[in-house]
Amino acid sequence: MSEAKRAAGYRAADMVQDAMVIGIGTGSTVYYMMERLAQRISEGLCVRGIPTSFQTEIRARELGIPLCSLADVSEIDIAIDGADQVDPHKWLIKGRGAAHVRERVIAASAKIFLVIIDSSKCVLKLDGPIPMEVTPFAVSYVTTELAKQGTILIREGVKKDGPVISDNGNFILDYSVGVISDPRALQQYLNNVAGVVGCGLMTEFSDKIVIIEGGYDNKKG
Ligand code: 5RP
């Protein structure tokens, strides 16, 4: 799948135009996009990126991609990001990398949202675990509430004992309900549970999403 991710990432980077402000998502597919973007910058492309995570910020600095903050701009021209699942409505599950809260802010601020994926991410119905960012004080309450309708797990660190702590200082819970029959309603419900900072279901961006799948294009609209 990494060749498909590379193809998607490179295609997205090739759509970037001079003087654009780019929201830069998080993850392995985004890494390929940054790799190609850095090549284009070394050839004279002039852009600024806004990273959605510490990982992306560190990689962008290593690659020589100029960065700015959201407060420096009035609008983002293109947000480019990966996804864990995409359905035919262009509704998404995001947050395997625990960056979905910042990723949502960047997508909301952007005129166009390029979603870069390999074909394994395309599903007819969303059914994956939904990452939930939860303020630590509320974890026991949120866990009890959500366990009434599904399975909820506190995400554990790799090379760190105990829970994953997000870039915003919160816990990440992974919530599974099987096939999600009404993703919009579930997103609204989850984001209204007290203590939830944000869930990884994203159903509000379909109108501005362009899917770039491996070597294939999937038009807007
Ligand atoms: C991070 C994300 C990622 O964009 C998503 O998990 C896809 O990652 P990858 O491109 O590595 O498969 O939402 O929070």
Tab-separated table of N, CA and C in Angstrom, residues 84-169:
chain	number	residue	atom	x	y	z
A	84	ASP	N	-8.682	7.324	7.744
A	84	ASP	CA	-8.693	5.891	8.080
A	84	ASP	C	-9.780	5.156	7.312
A	85	GLN	N	-10.918	5.805	7.118
A	85	GLN	CA	-11.986	5.258	6.272
A	85	GLN	C	-12.682	6.419	5.555
A	86	VAL	N	-13.116	6.147	4.326
A	86	VAL	CA	-13.873	7.123	3.528
A	86	VAL	C	-15.047	6.377	2.907
A	87	ASP	N	-16.255	6.932	3.038
A	87	ASP	CA	-17.405	6.266	2.414
A	87	ASP	C	-17.859	7.034	1.164
A	88	PRO	N	-18.850	6.544	0.438
A	88	PRO	CA	-19.244	7.217	-0.810
A	88	PRO	C	-19.790	8.637	-0.627
A	89	HIS	N	-20.224	9.009	0.582
A	89	HIS	CA	-20.678	10.387	0.845
A	89	HIS	C	-19.504	11.335	1.117
A	90	LYS	N	-18.281	10.788	1.097
A	90	LYS	CA	-17.089	11.533	1.527
A	90	LYS	C	-17.172	11.874	3.025
A	91	TRP	N	-17.783	10.993	3.774
A	91	TRP	CA	-17.721	11.059	5.234
A	91	TRP	C	-16.504	10.247	5.659
A	92	LEU	N	-15.841	10.723	6.685
A	92	LEU	CA	-14.541	10.171	7.054
A	92	LEU	C	-14.500	9.696	8.501
A	93	ILE	N	-13.635	8.699	8.725
A	93	ILE	CA	-13.112	8.474	10.080
A	93	ILE	C	-11.637	8.838	10.028
A	94	LYS	N	-11.213	9.687	10.975
A	94	LYS	CA	-9.823	10.097	11.089
A	94	LYS	C	-9.374	9.962	12.541
A	95	GLY	N	-8.056	10.015	12.742
A	95	GLY	CA	-7.559	10.072	14.112
A	95	GLY	C	-6.726	8.896	14.575
A	96	ARG	N	-6.362	7.975	13.626
A	96	ARG	CA	-5.445	6.906	14.025
A	96	ARG	C	-4.190	7.511	14.647
A	97	GLY	N	-3.779	8.665	14.134
A	97	GLY	CA	-2.597	9.336	14.664
A	97	GLY	C	-2.907	10.295	15.798
A	98	ALA	N	-4.156	10.290	16.274
A	98	ALA	CA	-4.574	11.108	17.425
A	98	ALA	C	-4.489	12.606	17.164
A	99	ALA	N	-4.533	12.981	15.883
A	99	ALA	CA	-4.393	14.404	15.558
A	99	ALA	C	-5.706	15.007	15.053
A	100	HIS	N	-6.806	14.303	15.216
A	100	HIS	CA	-8.045	14.690	14.530
A	100	HIS	C	-8.643	16.004	15.008
A	101	VAL	N	-8.355	16.428	16.232
A	101	VAL	CA	-8.924	17.705	16.695
A	101	VAL	C	-8.310	18.862	15.911
A	102	ARG	N	-6.988	18.861	15.804
A	102	ARG	CA	-6.345	19.925	15.011
A	102	ARG	C	-6.646	19.749	13.527
A	103	GLU	N	-6.726	18.488	13.094
A	103	GLU	CA	-7.027	18.240	11.670
A	103	GLU	C	-8.399	18.797	11.296
A	104	ARG	N	-9.364	18.679	12.214
A	104	ARG	CA	-10.701	19.231	11.936
A	104	ARG	C	-10.645	20.760	11.828
A	105	VAL	N	-9.886	21.398	12.708
A	105	VAL	CA	-9.786	22.861	12.679
A	105	VAL	C	-9.180	23.318	11.346
A	106	ILE	N	-8.149	22.605	10.917
A	106	ILE	CA	-7.487	22.974	9.659
A	106	ILE	C	-8.418	22.721	8.475
A	107	ALA	N	-9.114	21.597	8.483
A	107	ALA	CA	-10.063	21.319	7.382
A	107	ALA	C	-11.167	22.370	7.353
A	108	ALA	N	-11.660	22.759	8.523
A	108	ALA	CA	-12.732	23.756	8.582
A	108	ALA	C	-12.261	25.106	8.057
A	109	SER	N	-10.975	25.414	8.219
A	109	SER	CA	-10.435	26.706	7.797
A	109	SER	C	-10.075	26.746	6.318
A	110	ALA	N	-10.126	25.584	5.652
A	110	ALA	CA	-9.609	25.494	4.276
A	110	ALA	C	-10.718	25.647	3.233
A	111	LYS	N	-10.324	26.173	2.063
A	111	LYS	CA	-11.282	26.283	0.953
A	111	LYS	C	-11.502	24.907	0.314
A	112	ILE	N	-10.436	24.127	0.190
A	112	ILE	CA	-10.503	22.795	-0.412
A	112	ILE	C	-9.824	21.818	0.540
A	113	PHE	N	-10.393	20.621	0.634
A	113	PHE	CA	-9.823	19.595	1.522
A	113	PHE	C	-9.467	18.391	0.651
A	114	LEU	N	-8.176	18.206	0.400
A	114	LEU	CA	-7.703	17.052	-0.363
A	114	LEU	C	-7.491	15.889	0.609
A	115	VAL	N	-8.198	14.799	0.379
A	115	VAL	CA	-8.051	13.612	1.235
A	115	VAL	C	-7.267	12.570	0.454
A	116	ILE	N	-6.105	12.224	0.959
A	116	ILE	CA	-5.183	11.345	0.224
A	116	ILE	C	-5.161	9.973	0.886
A	117	ILE	N	-5.487	8.967	0.077
A	117	ILE	CA	-5.678	7.613	0.631
A	117	ILE	C	-5.196	6.546	-0.353
A	118	ASP	N	-5.036	5.334	0.162
A	118	ASP	CA	-4.933	4.166	-0.714
A	118	ASP	C	-6.294	3.480	-0.709
A	119	SER	N	-6.470	2.523	-1.609
A	119	SER	CA	-7.811	1.961	-1.814
A	119	SER	C	-8.345	1.208	-0.594
A	120	SER	N	-7.466	0.775	0.305
A	120	SER	CA	-7.937	0.042	1.490
A	120	SER	C	-8.796	0.929	2.402
A	121	LYS	N	-8.729	2.240	2.211
A	121	LYS	CA	-9.478	3.161	3.073
A	121	LYS	C	-10.926	3.361	2.613
A	122	CYS	N	-11.236	2.909	1.371
A	122	CYS	CA	-12.581	3.145	0.817
A	122	CYS	C	-13.532	2.049	1.287
A	123	VAL	N	-14.640	2.458	1.892
A	123	VAL	CA	-15.629	1.495	2.387
A	123	VAL	C	-17.025	1.949	1.949
A	124	LEU	N	-17.938	1.009	1.880
A	124	LEU	CA	-19.323	1.387	1.576
A	124	LEU	C	-19.997	1.985	2.807
A	125	LYS	N	-19.695	1.438	3.967
A	125	LYS	CA	-20.245	1.947	5.240
A	125	LYS	C	-19.105	2.098	6.238
A	126	LEU	N	-19.056	3.215	6.909
A	126	LEU	CA	-18.041	3.403	7.953
A	126	LEU	C	-18.302	2.399	9.081
A	127	ASP	N	-17.240	1.708	9.486
A	127	ASP	CA	-17.426	0.734	10.574
A	127	ASP	C	-16.196	0.617	11.479
A	128	GLY	N	-15.217	1.493	11.282
A	128	GLY	CA	-13.981	1.388	12.060
A	128	GLY	C	-14.133	2.012	13.436
A	129	PRO	N	-13.131	1.784	14.291
A	129	PRO	CA	-13.138	2.451	15.594
A	129	PRO	C	-13.048	3.972	15.415
A	130	ILE	N	-13.788	4.677	16.220
A	130	ILE	CA	-13.814	6.144	16.132
A	130	ILE	C	-12.910	6.705	17.226
A	131	PRO	N	-11.805	7.364	16.848
A	131	PRO	CA	-10.952	7.975	17.860
A	131	PRO	C	-11.676	9.138	18.541
A	132	MET	N	-11.547	9.189	19.833
A	132	MET	CA	-12.207	10.232	20.628
A	132	MET	C	-11.133	10.926	21.468
A	133	GLU	N	-11.015	12.230	21.352
A	133	GLU	CA	-10.106	12.955	22.252
A	133	GLU	C	-10.935	13.457	23.432
A	134	VAL	N	-10.470	13.117	24.628
A	134	VAL	CA	-11.267	13.364	25.837
A	134	VAL	C	-10.376	14.023	26.891
A	135	THR	N	-10.904	15.050	27.520
A	135	THR	CA	-10.133	15.701	28.571
A	135	THR	C	-9.948	14.714	29.745
A	136	PRO	N	-8.737	14.593	30.311
A	136	PRO	CA	-8.466	13.539	31.295
A	136	PRO	C	-9.469	13.492	32.449
A	137	PHE	N	-9.910	14.636	32.914
A	137	PHE	CA	-10.865	14.692	34.033
A	137	PHE	C	-12.142	13.913	33.722
A	138	ALA	N	-12.518	13.842	32.440
A	138	ALA	CA	-13.820	13.279	32.059
A	138	ALA	C	-13.753	11.827	31.606
A	139	VAL	N	-12.558	11.222	31.621
A	139	VAL	CA	-12.414	9.905	30.982
A	139	VAL	C	-13.344	8.854	31.578
A	140	SER	N	-13.484	8.804	32.900
A	140	SER	CA	-14.335	7.750	33.492
A	140	SER	C	-15.793	7.988	33.120
A	141	TYR	N	-16.222	9.239	33.115
A	141	TYR	CA	-17.613	9.550	32.729
A	141	TYR	C	-17.865	9.182	31.265
A	142	VAL	N	-16.977	9.610	30.381
A	142	VAL	CA	-17.173	9.356	28.943
A	142	VAL	C	-17.159	7.844	28.684
A	143	THR	N	-16.239	7.148	29.336
A	143	THR	CA	-16.148	5.696	29.153
A	143	THR	C	-17.460	5.023	29.563
A	144	THR	N	-18.002	5.407	30.695
A	144	THR	CA	-19.256	4.808	31.174
A	144	THR	C	-20.406	5.127	30.214
A	145	GLU	N	-20.478	6.374	29.765
A	145	GLU	CA	-21.563	6.771	28.848
A	145	GLU	C	-21.509	5.978	27.550
A	146	LEU	N	-20.318	5.941	26.929
A	146	LEU	CA	-20.215	5.341	25.601
A	146	LEU	C	-20.298	3.819	25.655
A	147	ALA	N	-19.905	3.230	26.774
A	147	ALA	CA	-19.960	1.762	26.887
A	147	ALA	C	-21.402	1.258	26.856
A	148	LYS	N	-22.373	2.174	27.042
A	148	LYS	CA	-23.787	1.759	26.973
A	148	LYS	C	-24.168	1.305	25.572
A	149	GLN	N	-23.464	1.823	24.554
A	149	GLN	CA	-23.848	1.518	23.164
A	149	GLN	C	-22.741	0.894	22.326
A	150	GLY	N	-21.586	0.628	22.892
A	150	GLY	CA	-20.496	0.088	22.086
A	150	GLY	C	-19.330	-0.305	22.960
A	151	THR	N	-18.180	-0.487	22.322
A	151	THR	CA	-16.973	-0.881	23.054
A	151	THR	C	-16.015	0.295	23.057
A	152	ILE	N	-15.492	0.587	24.225
A	152	ILE	CA	-14.591	1.742	24.308
A	152	ILE	C	-13.294	1.343	24.995
A	153	LEU	N	-12.166	1.718	24.367
A	153	LEU	CA	-10.855	1.370	24.899
A	153	LEU	C	-10.016	2.636	25.025
A	154	ILE	N	-9.296	2.733	26.126
A	154	ILE	CA	-8.319	3.823	26.247
A	154	ILE	C	-7.108	3.433	25.420
A	155	ARG	N	-6.690	4.310	24.499
A	155	ARG	CA	-5.539	3.977	23.647
A	155	ARG	C	-4.260	3.999	24.474
A	156	GLU	N	-3.474	2.924	24.346
A	156	GLU	CA	-2.222	2.803	25.102
A	156	GLU	C	-1.042	3.201	24.229
A	157	GLY	N	-0.012	3.739	24.857
A	157	GLY	CA	1.169	4.172	24.122
A	157	GLY	C	2.016	3.006	23.636
A	158	VAL	N	2.796	3.275	22.610
A	158	VAL	CA	3.836	2.353	22.156
A	158	VAL	C	5.149	3.046	22.525
A	159	LYS	N	6.045	2.325	23.155
A	159	LYS	CA	7.268	2.915	23.718
A	159	LYS	C	6.925	3.938	24.799
A	160	LYS	N	5.753	3.791	25.408
A	160	LYS	CA	5.373	4.588	26.583
A	160	LYS	C	4.355	3.767	27.361
A	161	ASP	N	4.538	3.611	28.656
A	161	ASP	CA	3.528	2.920	29.452
A	161	ASP	C	2.335	3.850	29.655
A	162	GLY	N	1.160	3.265	29.669
A	162	GLY	CA	-0.031	4.050	29.969
A	162	GLY	C	-0.640	4.706	28.752
A	163	PRO	N	-1.606	5.601	28.985
A	163	PRO	CA	-2.410	6.136	27.882
A	163	PRO	C	-1.619	7.042	26.948
A	164	VAL	N	-2.055	7.025	25.688
A	164	VAL	CA	-1.556	8.016	24.719
A	164	VAL	C	-2.055	9.391	25.174
A	165	ILE	N	-1.177	10.355	25.187
A	165	ILE	CA	-1.563	11.742	25.476
A	165	ILE	C	-1.458	12.526	24.166
A	166	SER	N	-2.526	13.166	23.767
A	166	SER	CA	-2.545	13.870	22.480
A	166	SER	C	-1.675	15.126	22.524
A	167	ASP	N	-1.466	15.729	21.363
A	167	ASP	CA	-0.692	16.973	21.290
A	167	ASP	C	-1.360	18.098	22.088
A	168	ASN	N	-2.643	17.912	22.401
A	168	ASN	CA	-3.384	18.920	23.184
A	168	ASN	C	-3.455	18.554	24.672
A	169	GLY	N	-2.769	17.469	25.063
A	169	GLY	CA	-2.720	17.086	26.471
A	169	GLY	C	-3.904	16.257	26.941
